[in-house]
PDB file of C-alpha atoms in Angstrom:
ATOM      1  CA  UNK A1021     -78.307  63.515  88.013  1.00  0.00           C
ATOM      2  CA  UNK A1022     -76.737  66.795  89.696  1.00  0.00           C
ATOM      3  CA  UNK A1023     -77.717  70.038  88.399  1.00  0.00           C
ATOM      4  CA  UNK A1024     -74.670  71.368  86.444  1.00  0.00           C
ATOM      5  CA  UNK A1025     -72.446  73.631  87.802  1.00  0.00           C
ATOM      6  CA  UNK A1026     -72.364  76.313  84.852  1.00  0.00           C
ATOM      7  CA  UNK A1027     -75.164  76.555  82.135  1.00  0.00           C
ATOM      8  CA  UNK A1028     -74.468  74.595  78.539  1.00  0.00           C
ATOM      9  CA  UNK A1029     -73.701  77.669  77.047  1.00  0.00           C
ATOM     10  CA  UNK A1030     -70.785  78.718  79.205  1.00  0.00           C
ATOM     11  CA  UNK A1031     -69.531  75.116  79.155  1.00  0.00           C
ATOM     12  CA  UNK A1032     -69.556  75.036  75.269  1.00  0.00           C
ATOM     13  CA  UNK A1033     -67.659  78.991  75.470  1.00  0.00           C
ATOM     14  CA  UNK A1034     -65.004  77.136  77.639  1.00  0.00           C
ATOM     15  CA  UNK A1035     -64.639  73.980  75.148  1.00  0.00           C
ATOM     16  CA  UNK A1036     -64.392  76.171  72.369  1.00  0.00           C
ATOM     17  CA  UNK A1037     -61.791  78.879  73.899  1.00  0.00           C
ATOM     18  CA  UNK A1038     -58.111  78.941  71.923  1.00  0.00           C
ATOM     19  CA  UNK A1039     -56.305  80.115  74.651  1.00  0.00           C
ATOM     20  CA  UNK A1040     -57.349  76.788  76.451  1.00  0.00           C
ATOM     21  CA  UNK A1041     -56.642  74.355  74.038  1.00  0.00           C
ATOM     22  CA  UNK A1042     -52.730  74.487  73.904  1.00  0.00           C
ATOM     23  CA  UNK A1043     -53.078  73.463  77.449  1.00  0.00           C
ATOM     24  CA  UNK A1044     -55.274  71.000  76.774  1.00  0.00           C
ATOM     25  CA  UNK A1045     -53.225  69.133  74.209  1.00  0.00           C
ATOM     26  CA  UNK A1046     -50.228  69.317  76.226  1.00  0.00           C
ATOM     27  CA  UNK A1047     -52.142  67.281  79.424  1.00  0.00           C
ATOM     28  CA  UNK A1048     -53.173  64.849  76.460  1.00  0.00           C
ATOM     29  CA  UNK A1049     -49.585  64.069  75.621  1.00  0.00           C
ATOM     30  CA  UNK A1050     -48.843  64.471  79.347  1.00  0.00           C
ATOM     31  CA  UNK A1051     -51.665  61.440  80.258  1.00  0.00           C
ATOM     32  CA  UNK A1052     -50.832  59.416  76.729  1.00  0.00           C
ATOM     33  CA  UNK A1053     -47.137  58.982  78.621  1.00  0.00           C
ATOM     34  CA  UNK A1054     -48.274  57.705  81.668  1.00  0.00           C
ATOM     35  CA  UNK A1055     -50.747  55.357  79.898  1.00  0.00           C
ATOM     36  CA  UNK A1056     -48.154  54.137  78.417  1.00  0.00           C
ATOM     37  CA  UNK A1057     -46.318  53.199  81.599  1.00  0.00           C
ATOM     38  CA  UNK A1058     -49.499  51.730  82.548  1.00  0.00           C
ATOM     39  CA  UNK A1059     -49.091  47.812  83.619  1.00  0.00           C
ATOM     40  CA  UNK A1060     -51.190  45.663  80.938  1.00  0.00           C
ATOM     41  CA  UNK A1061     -53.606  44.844  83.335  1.00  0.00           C
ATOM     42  CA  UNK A1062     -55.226  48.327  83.843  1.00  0.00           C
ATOM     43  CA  UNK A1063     -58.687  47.988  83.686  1.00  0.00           C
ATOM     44  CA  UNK A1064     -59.544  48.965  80.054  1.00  0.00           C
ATOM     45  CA  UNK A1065     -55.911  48.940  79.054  1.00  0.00           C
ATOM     46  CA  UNK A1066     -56.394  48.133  75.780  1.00  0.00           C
ATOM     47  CA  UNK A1067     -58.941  51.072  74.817  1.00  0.00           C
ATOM     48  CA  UNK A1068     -56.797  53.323  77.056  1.00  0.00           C
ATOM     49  CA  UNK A1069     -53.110  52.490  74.962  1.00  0.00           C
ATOM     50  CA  UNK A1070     -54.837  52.657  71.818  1.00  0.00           C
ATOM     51  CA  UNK A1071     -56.496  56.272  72.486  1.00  0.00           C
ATOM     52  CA  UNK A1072     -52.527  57.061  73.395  1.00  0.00           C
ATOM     53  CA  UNK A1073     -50.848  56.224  70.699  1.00  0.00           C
ATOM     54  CA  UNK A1074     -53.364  58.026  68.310  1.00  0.00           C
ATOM     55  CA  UNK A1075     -53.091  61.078  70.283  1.00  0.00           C
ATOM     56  CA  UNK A1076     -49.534  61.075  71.674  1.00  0.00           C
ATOM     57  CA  UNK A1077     -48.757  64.482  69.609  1.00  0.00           C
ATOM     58  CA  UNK A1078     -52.555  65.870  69.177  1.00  0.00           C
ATOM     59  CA  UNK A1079     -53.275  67.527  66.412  1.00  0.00           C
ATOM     60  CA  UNK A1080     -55.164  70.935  67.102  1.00  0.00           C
ATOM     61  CA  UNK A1081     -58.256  69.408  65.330  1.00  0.00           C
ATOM     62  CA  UNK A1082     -58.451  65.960  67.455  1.00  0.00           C
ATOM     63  CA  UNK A1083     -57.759  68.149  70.968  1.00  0.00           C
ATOM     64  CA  UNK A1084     -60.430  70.090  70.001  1.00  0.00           C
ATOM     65  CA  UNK A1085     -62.528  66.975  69.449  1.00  0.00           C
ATOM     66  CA  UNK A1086     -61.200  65.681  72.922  1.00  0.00           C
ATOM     67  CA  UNK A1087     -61.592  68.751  74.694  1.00  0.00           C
ATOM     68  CA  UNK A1088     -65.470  68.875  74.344  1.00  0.00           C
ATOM     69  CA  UNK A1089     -65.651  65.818  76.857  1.00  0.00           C
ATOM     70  CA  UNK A1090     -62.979  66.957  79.362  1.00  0.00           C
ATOM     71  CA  UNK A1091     -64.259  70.655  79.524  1.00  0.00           C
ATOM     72  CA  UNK A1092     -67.788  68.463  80.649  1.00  0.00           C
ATOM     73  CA  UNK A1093     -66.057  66.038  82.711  1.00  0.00           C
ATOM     74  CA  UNK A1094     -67.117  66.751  86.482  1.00  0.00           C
ATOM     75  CA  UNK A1095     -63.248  68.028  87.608  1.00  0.00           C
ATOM     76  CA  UNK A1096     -63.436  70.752  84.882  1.00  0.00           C
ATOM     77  CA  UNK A1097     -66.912  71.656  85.301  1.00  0.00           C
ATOM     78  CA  UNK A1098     -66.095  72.205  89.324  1.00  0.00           C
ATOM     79  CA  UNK A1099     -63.051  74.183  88.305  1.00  0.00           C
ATOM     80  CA  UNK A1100     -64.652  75.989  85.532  1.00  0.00           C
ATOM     81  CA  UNK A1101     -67.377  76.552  88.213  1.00  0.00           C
ATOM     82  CA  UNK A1102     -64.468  78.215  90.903  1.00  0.00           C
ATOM     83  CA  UNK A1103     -63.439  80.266  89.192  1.00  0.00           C
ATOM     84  CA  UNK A1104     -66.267  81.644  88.166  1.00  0.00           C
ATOM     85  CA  UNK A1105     -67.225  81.924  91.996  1.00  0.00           C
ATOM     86  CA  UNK A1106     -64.064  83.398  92.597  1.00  0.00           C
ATOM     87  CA  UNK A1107     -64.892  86.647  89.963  1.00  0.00           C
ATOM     88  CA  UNK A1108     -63.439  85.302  86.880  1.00  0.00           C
ATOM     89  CA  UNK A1109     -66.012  86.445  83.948  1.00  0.00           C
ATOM     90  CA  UNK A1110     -65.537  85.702  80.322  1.00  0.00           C
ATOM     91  CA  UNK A1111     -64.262  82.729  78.684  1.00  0.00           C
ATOM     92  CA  UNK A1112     -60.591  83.213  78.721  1.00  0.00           C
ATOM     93  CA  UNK A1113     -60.369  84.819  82.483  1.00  0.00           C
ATOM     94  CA  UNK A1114     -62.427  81.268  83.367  1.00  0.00           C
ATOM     95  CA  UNK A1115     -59.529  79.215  81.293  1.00  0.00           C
ATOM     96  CA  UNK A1116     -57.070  81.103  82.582  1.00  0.00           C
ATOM     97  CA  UNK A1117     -58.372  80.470  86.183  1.00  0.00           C
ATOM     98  CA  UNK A1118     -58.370  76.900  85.246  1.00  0.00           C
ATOM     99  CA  UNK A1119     -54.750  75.267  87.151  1.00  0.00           C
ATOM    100  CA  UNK A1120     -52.679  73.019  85.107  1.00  0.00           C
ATOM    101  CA  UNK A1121     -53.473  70.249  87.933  1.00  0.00           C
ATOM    102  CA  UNK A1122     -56.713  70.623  87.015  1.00  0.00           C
ATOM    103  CA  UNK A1123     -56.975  70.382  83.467  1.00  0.00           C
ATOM    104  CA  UNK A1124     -54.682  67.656  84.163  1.00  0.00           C
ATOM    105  CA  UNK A1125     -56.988  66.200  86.746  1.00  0.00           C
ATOM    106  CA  UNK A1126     -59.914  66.432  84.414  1.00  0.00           C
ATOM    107  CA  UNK A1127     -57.728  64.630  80.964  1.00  0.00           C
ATOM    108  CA  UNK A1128     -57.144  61.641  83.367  1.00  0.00           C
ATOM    109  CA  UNK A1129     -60.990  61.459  84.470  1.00  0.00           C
ATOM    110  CA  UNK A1130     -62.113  61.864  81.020  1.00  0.00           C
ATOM    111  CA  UNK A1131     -59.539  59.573  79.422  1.00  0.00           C
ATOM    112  CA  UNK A1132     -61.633  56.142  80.050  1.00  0.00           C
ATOM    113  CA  UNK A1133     -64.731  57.879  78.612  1.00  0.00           C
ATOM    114  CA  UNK A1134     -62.412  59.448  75.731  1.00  0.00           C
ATOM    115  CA  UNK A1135     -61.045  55.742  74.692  1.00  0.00           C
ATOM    116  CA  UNK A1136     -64.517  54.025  74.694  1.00  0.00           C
ATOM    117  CA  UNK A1137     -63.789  52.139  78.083  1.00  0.00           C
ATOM    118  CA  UNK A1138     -67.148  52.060  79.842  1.00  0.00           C
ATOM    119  CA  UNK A1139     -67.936  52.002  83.436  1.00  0.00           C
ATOM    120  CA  UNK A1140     -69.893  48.786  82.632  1.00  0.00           C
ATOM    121  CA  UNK A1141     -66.931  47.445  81.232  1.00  0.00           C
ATOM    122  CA  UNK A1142     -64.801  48.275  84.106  1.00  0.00           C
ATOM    123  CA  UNK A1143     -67.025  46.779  87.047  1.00  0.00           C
ATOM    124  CA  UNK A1144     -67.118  43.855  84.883  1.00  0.00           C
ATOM    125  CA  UNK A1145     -63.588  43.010  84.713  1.00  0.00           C
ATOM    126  CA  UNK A1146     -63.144  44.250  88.384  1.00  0.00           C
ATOM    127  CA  UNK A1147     -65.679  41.423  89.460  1.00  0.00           C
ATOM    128  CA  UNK A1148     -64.267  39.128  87.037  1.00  0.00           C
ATOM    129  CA  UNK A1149     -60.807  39.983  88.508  1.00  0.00           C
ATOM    130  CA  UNK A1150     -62.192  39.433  91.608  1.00  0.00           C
ATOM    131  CA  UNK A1151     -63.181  35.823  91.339  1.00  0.00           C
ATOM    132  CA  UNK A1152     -60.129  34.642  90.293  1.00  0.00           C
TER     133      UNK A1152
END
């Protein structure tokens, strides 16, 4: 496994920063929608509407929940990571650094994990798919 970008502590000051989770419950509502336009045959589609219809309007409590596993999700962590790079020090300058495409990015990434779909599970129905 890759080293990680930033250490555990400065991921866990990013999952836990308030001026990043508004964001972050606004890209779940944002992904909910377009998992619910989803055809039923989406790999893990199941898992994936089920996850959006319990979070459609997140409650601060379950985004904060949520947001540990995006903020670790490899899309955040690289743009956590950026910024940081790019001069951004402290918590909020490294959320505020952090675009809306990528939090967005890193909610559809994390969403399989998020809904219990595994990548086992996935590959599975892929080959199964494929044999048919």
């Amino acid at each position: 496994m890759p080293a990680l970008p930033l250490s555990l502590n400065d991921i866990c000051g990013l999952a836990c920063e308030p001026t990043l989770l508004p964001r972050v419950r606004m890209a779940i509502a944002v992904v909910a929608q377009e998992v619910f336009a989803e055809p039923p045959g989406t790999f893990g589609y199941p898992m994936r509407w089920n996850l959006s219809k319990t979070v459609l309007s997140p409650t601060e409590a379950q985004a904060g929940q949520m947001m540990v596993g995006f903020v670790a999700s490899p899309p955040m962590l690289a743009a956590a990571a950026a910024a940081v790079a790019g001069g951004a020090t402290g918590f909020v300058a490294m959320a505020a650094a952090i675009t809306d495409d990528e939090i967005l990015g890193a909610v559809r990434v994390g969403w399989n994990a998020v809904a219990g779909v595994s990548p086992t599970t996935v590959q599975t129905e892929r080959v199964g798919e494929a044999e048919t």
